[in-house]
XYZ file of C-alpha atoms in Angstrom:
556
model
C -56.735 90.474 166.412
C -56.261 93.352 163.830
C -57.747 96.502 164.113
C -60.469 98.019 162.548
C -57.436 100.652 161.566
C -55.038 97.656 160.069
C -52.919 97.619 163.521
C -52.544 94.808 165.749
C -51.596 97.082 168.183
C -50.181 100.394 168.830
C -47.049 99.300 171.014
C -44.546 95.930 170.448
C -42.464 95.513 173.004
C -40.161 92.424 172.367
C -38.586 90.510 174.717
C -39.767 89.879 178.524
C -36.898 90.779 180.743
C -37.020 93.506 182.795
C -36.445 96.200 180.356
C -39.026 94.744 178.705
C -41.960 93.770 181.254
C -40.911 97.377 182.726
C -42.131 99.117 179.060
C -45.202 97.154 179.070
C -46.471 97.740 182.543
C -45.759 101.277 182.196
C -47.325 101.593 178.705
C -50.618 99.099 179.441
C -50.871 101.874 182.798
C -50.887 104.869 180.429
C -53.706 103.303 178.668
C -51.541 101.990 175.364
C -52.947 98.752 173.146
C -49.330 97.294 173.843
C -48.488 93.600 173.059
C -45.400 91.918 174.391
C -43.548 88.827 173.431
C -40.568 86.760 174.081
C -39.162 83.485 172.656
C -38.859 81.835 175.938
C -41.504 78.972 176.965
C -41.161 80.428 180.337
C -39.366 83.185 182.848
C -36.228 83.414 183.632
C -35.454 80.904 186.863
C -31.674 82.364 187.276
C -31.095 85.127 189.283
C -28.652 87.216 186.406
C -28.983 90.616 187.143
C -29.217 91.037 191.263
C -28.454 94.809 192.196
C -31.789 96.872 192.486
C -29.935 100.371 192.213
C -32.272 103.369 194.381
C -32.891 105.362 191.369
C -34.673 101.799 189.983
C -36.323 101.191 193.274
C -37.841 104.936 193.083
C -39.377 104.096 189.967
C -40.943 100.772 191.510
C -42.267 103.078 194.408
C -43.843 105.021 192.064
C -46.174 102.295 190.603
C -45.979 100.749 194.047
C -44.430 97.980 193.681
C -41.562 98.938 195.670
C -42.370 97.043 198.717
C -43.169 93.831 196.517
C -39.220 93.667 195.885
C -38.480 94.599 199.426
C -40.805 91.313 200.477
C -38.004 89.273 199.215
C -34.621 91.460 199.076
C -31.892 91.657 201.244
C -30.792 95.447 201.746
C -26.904 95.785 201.519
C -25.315 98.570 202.766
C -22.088 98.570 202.779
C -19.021 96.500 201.159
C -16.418 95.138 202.269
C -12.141 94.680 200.514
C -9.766 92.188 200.652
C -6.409 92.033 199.089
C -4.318 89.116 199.257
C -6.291 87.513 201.954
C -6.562 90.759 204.285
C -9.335 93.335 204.892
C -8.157 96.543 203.926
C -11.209 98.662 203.816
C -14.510 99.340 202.350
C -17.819 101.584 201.912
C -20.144 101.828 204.331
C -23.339 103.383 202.899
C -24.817 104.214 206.250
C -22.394 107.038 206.657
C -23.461 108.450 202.712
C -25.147 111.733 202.278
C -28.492 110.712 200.574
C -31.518 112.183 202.347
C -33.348 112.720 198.793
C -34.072 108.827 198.152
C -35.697 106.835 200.387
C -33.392 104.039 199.826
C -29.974 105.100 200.763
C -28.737 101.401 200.119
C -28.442 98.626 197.201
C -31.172 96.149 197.413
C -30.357 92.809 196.186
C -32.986 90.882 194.157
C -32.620 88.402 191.816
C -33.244 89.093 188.254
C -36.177 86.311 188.297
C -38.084 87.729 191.327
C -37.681 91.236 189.378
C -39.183 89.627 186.339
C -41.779 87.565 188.646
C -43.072 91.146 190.156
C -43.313 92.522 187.158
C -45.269 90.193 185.316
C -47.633 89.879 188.405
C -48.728 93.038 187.854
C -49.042 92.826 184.238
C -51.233 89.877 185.065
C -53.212 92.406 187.263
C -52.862 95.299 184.711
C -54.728 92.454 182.129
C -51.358 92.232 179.798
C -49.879 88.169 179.487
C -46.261 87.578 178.030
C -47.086 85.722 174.669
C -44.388 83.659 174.970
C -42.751 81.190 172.226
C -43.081 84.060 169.779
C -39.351 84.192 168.302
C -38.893 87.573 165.788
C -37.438 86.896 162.302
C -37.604 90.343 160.916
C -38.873 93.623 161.664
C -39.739 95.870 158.514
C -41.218 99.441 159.111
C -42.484 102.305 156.669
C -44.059 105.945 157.013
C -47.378 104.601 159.307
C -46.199 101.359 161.431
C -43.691 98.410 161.655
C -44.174 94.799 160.912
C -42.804 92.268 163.330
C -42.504 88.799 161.187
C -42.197 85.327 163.232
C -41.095 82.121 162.691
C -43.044 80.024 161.406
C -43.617 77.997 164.178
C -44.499 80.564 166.236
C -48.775 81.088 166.261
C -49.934 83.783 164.060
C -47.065 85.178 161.013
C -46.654 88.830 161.963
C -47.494 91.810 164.524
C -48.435 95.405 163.266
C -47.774 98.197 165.689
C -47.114 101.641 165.086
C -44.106 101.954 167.364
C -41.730 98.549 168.270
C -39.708 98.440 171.126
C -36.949 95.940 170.992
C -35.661 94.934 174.340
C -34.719 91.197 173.298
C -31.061 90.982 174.684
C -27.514 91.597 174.207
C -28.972 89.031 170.962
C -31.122 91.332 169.872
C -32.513 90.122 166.545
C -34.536 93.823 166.860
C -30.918 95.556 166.646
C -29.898 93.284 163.352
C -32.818 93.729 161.414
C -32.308 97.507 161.837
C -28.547 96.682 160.718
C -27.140 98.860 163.640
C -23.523 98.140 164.778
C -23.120 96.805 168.275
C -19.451 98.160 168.885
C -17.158 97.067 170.969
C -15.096 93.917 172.088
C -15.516 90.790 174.257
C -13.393 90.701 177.595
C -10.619 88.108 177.510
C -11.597 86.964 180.668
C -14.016 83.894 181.822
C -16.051 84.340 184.870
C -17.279 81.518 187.087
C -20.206 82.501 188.839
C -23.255 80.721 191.112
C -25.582 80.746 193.549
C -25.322 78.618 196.037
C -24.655 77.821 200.165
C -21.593 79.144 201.167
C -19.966 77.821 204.310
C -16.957 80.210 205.243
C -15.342 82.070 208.712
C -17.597 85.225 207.309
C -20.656 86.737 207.753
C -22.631 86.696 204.916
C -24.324 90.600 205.962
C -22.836 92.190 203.361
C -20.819 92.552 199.265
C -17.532 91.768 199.443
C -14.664 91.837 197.104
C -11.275 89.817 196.608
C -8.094 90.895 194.854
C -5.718 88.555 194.722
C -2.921 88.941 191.419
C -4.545 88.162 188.131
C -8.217 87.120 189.849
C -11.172 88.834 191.567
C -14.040 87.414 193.483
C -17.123 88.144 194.785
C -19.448 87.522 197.384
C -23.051 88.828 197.846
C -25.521 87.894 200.430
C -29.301 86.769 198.817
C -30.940 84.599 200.637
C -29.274 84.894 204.739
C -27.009 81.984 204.982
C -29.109 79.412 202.476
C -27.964 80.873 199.036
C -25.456 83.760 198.032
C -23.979 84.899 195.071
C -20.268 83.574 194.194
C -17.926 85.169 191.705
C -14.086 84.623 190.190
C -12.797 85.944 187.498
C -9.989 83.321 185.249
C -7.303 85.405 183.488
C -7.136 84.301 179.747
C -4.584 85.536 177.046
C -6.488 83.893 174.478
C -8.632 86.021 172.107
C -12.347 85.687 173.124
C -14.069 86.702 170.712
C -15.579 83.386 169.059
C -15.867 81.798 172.722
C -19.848 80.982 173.572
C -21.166 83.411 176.293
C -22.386 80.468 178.717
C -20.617 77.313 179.570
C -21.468 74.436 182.353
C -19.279 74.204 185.376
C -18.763 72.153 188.212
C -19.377 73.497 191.270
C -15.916 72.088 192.988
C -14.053 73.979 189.962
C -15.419 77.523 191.266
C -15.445 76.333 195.066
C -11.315 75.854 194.357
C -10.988 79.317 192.762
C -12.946 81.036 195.017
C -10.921 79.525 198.378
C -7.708 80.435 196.425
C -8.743 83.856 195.771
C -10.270 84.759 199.383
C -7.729 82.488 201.098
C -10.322 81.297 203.071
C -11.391 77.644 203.720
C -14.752 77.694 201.553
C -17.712 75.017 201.316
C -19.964 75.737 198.489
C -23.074 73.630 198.331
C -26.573 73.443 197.410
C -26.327 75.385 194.118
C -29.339 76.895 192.272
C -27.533 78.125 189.449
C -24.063 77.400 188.241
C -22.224 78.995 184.923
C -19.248 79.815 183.328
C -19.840 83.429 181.092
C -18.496 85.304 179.129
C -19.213 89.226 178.558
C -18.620 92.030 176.381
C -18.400 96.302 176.580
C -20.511 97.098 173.106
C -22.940 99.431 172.565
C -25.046 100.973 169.538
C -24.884 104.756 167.901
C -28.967 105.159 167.188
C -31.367 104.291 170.215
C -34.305 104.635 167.576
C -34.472 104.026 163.864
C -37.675 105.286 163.024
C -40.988 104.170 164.392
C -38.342 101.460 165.951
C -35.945 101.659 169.543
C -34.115 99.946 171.282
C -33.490 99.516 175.337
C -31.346 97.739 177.927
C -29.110 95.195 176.759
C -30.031 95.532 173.316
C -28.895 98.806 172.878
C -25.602 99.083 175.938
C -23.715 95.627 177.663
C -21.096 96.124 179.557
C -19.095 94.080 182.658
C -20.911 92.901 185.812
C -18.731 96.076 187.562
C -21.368 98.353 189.568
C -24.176 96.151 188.776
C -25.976 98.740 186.487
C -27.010 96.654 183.466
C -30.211 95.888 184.846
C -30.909 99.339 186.040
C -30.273 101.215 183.083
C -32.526 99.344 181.221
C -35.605 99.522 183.503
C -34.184 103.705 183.028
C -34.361 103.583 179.325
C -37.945 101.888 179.217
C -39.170 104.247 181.861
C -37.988 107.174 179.748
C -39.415 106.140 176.696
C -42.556 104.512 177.898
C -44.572 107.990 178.548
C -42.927 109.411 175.634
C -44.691 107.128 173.467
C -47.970 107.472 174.839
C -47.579 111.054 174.717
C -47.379 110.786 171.026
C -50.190 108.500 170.847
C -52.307 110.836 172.729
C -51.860 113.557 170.552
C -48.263 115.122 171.247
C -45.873 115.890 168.073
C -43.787 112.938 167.240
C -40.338 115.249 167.139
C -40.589 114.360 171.391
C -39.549 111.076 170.641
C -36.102 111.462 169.452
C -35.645 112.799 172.805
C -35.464 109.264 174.199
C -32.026 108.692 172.312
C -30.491 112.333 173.087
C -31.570 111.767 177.075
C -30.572 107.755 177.554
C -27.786 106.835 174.918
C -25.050 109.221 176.760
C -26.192 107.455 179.680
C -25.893 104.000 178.131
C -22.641 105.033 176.736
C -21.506 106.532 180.286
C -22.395 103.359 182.113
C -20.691 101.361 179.673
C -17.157 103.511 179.466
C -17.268 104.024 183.692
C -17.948 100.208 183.953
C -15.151 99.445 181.627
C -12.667 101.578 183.212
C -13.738 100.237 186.608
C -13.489 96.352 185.233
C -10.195 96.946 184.060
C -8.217 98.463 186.573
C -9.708 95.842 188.844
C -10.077 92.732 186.441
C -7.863 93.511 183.790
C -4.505 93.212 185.153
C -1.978 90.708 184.374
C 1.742 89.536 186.118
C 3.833 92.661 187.895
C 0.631 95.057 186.843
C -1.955 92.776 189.100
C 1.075 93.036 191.922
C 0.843 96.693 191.792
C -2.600 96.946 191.887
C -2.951 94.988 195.175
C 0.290 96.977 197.185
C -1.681 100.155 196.464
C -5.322 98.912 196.874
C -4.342 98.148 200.385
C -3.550 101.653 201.871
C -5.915 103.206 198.919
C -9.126 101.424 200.210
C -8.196 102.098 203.705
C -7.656 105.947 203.555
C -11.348 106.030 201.021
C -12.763 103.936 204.030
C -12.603 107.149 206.542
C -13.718 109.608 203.679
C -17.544 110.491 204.059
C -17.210 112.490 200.656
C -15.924 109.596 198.687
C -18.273 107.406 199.977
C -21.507 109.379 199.203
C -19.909 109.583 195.574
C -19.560 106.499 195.323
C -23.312 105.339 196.364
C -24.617 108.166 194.454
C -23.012 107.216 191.191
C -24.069 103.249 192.119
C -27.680 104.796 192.572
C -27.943 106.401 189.262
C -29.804 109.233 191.109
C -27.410 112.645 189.944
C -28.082 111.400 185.746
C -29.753 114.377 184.302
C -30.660 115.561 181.134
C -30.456 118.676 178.788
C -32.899 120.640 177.170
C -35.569 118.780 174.953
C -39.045 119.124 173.713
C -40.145 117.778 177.081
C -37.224 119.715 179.167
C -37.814 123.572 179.143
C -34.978 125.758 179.981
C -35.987 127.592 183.212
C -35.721 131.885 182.263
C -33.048 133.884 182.748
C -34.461 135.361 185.561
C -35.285 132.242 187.482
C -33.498 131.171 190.273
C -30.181 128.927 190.399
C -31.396 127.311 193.795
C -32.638 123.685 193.846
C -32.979 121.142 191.271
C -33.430 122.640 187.723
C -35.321 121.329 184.495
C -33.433 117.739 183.123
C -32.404 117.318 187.122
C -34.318 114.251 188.988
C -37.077 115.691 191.381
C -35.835 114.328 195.071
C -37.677 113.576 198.025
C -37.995 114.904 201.131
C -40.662 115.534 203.912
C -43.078 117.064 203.785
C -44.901 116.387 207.533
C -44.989 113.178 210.034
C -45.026 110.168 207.474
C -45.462 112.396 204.417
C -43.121 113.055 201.584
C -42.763 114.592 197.961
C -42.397 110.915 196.617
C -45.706 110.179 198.495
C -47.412 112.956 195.960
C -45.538 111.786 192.630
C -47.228 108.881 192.918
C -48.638 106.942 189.641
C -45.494 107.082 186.726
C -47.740 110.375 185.592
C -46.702 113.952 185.143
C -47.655 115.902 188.273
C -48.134 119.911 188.782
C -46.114 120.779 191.940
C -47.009 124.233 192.954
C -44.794 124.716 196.281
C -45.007 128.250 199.126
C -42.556 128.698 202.037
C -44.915 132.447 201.922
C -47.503 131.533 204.225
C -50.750 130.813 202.105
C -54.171 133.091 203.125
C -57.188 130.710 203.381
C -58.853 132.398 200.286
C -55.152 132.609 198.408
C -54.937 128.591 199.146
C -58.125 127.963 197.867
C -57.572 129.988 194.587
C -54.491 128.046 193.443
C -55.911 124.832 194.089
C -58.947 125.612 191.990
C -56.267 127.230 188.982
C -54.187 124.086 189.249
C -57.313 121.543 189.249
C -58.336 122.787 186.122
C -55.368 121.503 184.389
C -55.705 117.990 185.951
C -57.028 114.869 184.260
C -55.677 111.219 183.744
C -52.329 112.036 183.001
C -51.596 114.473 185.370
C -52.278 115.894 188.793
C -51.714 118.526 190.764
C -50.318 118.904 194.321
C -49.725 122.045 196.416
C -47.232 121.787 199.501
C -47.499 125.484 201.665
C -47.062 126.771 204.419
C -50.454 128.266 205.808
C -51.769 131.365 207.657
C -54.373 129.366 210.181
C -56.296 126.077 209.468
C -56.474 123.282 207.067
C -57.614 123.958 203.003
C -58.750 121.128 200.771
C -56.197 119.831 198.341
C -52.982 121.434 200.542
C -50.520 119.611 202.250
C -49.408 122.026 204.849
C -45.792 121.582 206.133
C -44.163 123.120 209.129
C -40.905 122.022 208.126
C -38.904 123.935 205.969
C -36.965 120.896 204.630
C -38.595 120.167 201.574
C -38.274 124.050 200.654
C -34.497 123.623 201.292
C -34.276 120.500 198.534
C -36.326 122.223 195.989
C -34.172 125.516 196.543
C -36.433 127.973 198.201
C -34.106 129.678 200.606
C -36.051 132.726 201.115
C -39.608 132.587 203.699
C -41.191 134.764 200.787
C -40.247 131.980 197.961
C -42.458 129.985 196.128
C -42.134 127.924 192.774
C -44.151 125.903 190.404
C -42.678 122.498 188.806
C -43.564 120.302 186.364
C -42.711 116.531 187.393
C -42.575 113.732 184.460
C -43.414 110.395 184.793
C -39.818 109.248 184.999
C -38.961 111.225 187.863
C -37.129 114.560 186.015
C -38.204 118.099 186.329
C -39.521 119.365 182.878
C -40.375 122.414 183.746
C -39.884 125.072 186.610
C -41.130 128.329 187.744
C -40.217 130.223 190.536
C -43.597 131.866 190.870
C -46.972 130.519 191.011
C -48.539 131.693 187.733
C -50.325 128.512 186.592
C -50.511 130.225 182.650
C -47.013 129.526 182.385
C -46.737 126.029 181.812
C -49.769 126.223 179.403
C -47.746 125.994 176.275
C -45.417 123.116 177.597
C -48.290 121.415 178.587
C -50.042 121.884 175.030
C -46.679 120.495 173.298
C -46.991 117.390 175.853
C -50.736 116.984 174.612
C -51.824 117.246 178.415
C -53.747 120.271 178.584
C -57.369 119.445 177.985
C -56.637 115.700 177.965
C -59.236 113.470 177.827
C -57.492 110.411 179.432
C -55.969 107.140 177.941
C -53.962 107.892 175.022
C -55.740 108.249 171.444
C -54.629 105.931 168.329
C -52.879 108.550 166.819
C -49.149 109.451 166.015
């Protein structure tokens, strides 16, 4: 129903995967009009996307629905390499050096459960997926864009003043903006499914097959009932006209998976069989406009690392309180911080996963020979390597990505401190007292005031920066103070008698203290290595938090 101001809403989001669902439960919790839609009947029943990376699973925790994928994942921590038949070696991510996330693993959880939680809670949260809805244009001017449907579809068009697209690797957002999706199609075919697997094996853990010109996988999902299978088939064709799903029997991939694992291999009761294609393509401009773009729409790449997925729920939970911080009353200059922060990510992920895919995947003949005589004593030394491995997990994660300075990342001042985790960095957890943490207090996907003392507080000093900080507090934001104290208890202080979490936000001294601004997403905005409250006033101001009044206005 249109507006009494000519909008429909103030938020599109198109498509419903989980880039998608992600923007929309984020935006409908900051109190945005947002509509989303998607020209599916109904959600996705394959698995796809399966790796739950930590940095994506800290985001669920924050709008707790972290243990709602937990309910139904299977936690994988470590993987496993065989060459030619032989296990050479492997990461084991119990031995990684990760005590800032709580989930110091890769959690593996099919694509449609992802999408299932999600929309559960948009359900909850009083948002439905219109679905059937299939975009035919998108046309935009100075005040709002106009999302036009087929005809077929129920009602013509959708006015918004901002449009997300998030509608695919497809996107018909992307085209009607005209963007170039660069890049090129790998030559290879993949033959992938879901199924039982009955092998010699456990099925604990990711493994991974080299063996000449093809690669397989193996990943656990459902105990011994279903797990993921993988080969890659060379081709020397060009690929580019070749369509990017295809039916296959399940005997063809049970045949190339036994010749690439040497094993004798059973595969049976299979819930989703395909034969793919993929591409490495991304776009120059994450917004045109009042218009963006996130997750496969804007950055595809190969299945290497298993980051697709992740980055996307990443880009929408960048953008998301971006845009209602406009809407709200913040100056619309903060969005075009959503394509300076994400697209060198995007474009990261999609040149690391190349590189990765090709010196795995992409050898042919006397080149695939080489690359399995030295992935046998390569993968064995990196096995006994603690440093190597915590790289590895960490980059996997996608919990080191940080950002430079912005309209809603403030240089810290010369005379600040070097210590700790700086503006643009990701704030980390760590404890804070039996069963208590820093992630426990950033709680809600909005900003939060952090005012940390190693200085032991007075009662009356306590009590006086609570009441400073509370003033600032409202819908969007809180406040939290973490201190050491003189004697007793004070209202609105978690005391700690560890020095731990001082140590991970870089407060080496006993006399140090600091004040940090948290974001939604997860990244420091701000920092101060003092307690003076005034100081963040004009950041706060720019980021239309200051005085708020709650859910965002219909403004921008």
């Amino acid at each position: 129903m249109t507006r009494s101001d000519g909008f429909d809403c103030d938020v599109l989001v198109v498509g419903a995967g989980p880039t998608g669902l992600m923007a929309a439960d984020l935006l409908k919790r900051w109190g945005v009009d947002v509509r989303i839609v998607d020209d599916r009947l109904e959600p996705s029943r394959e698995s796809r996307a399966f790796a739950v990376a930590a940095r994506s699973m800290e985001l669920f925790l924050s709008i707790d629905l972290a243990d709602a994928i937990l309910e139904r994942a299977v936690l994988n921590s470590r993987a496993r390499m065989h060459v030619r038949g032989r296990l050479v070696g492997g990461l084991d991510f119990d031995t990684v050096e990760a005590p800032d996330t709580p989930f110091p693993f890769i959690t593996l959880h099919p694509q449609s459960d992802t999408e299932r939680v999600l929309i559960e809670d948009l359900s909850r949260l009083g948002l439905a997926v219109e679905r059937g809805r299939t975009v035919r244009g998108v046309v935009q001017d100075a005040t709002g864009v106009t999302a036009q449907f087929e005809a077929s579809a129920a009602g013509g068009a959708i006015r918004s003043r901002y449009l997300l697209g998030a509608d695919g690797a497809h996107s018909v957002v992307r085209k009607a903006l005209g963007l170039a999706f660069a890049g090129a199609q790998y030559p290879q075919t993949f033959l992938l499914a879901d199924c039982r697997v009955d092998w010699p094996l456990d099925h604990a853990g990711f493994r991974g097959f080299l063996n000449g010109e093809r690669v397989g996988l193996f990943l656990p999902l459902d105990g011994t009932a279903c797990s993921r299978v993988m080969v890659t088939e060379p081709r020397q064709a060009d690929a580019s006209d070749l369509p990017h799903a295809t039916a296959l029997e399940l005997g063809e991939l049970e045949r190339a998976f036994a010749a690439v694992s040497e094993l004798p291999v059973k595969l049976s009761d299979p819930r989703w069989v395909t034969r793919f294609h993929t591409s490495h393509r991304g776009v120059d401009r994450y917004q045109v406009g009042r218009v963006f773009l996130a997750g496969d729409a804007a950055h595809i790449h190969s299945p290497a690392g298993g980051q697709g997925m992740n980055t996307g729920l990443q880009d929408a939970a960048n953008l998301a309180w971006k845009l209602a911080a406009v809407l709200r009353g913040a100056a619309p200059d903060l969005l075009a911080s959503y394509d300076s922060e994400r697209r060198p990510v995007g474009r990261d992920v999609v040149r690391t996963t190349d590189a990765m895919f090709e010196v795995v995947a992409g050898r042919t003949g006397w080149q695939a020979a080489a690359r399995d005589l030295f992935a046998r004593p390569a993968a064995a030394a990196l096995s006994h390597l603690p440093t190597v491995q915590t790289a590895a997990f960490r980059k996997l994660a996608e919990i080191d990505i940080a950002y430079g300075p912005s309209p809603c990342v403030e240089p810290p001042a010369p005379s600040a401190g070097a210590h700790g985790p700086q503006p643009g960095q990701r704030a980390p957890n760590a404890p804070i007292a039996r069963h208590r943490d820093v992630f426990d207090l950033l709680s809600g996907a909005r900003f939060t005031l952090l005012a940390l003392s190693r200085r032991p507080l007075e009662r009356d000093e306590a009590e006086a920066l609570v009441a400073r900080l509370r003033m600032l507090e409202g819908p969007a934001i809180a406040a939290r103070v973490v201190a050491r104290l003189t004697a007793g208890r004070v209202e609105g202080v978690e005391p700690t008698t560890t020095a731990t979490v001082f140590a991970a936000y870089g407060l080496p001294d006993e006399e140090a203290q600091a004040l940090l601004l948290v974001r939604p997403d997860g990244y420091l905005a701000w920092r101060s290595d003092s307690l003076d409250v005034d100081a963040c006033r004009p950041l706060l101001r720019r980021l239309a938090l200051e005085g708020s009044a709650g859910n965002p206005a219909a403004g921008g």
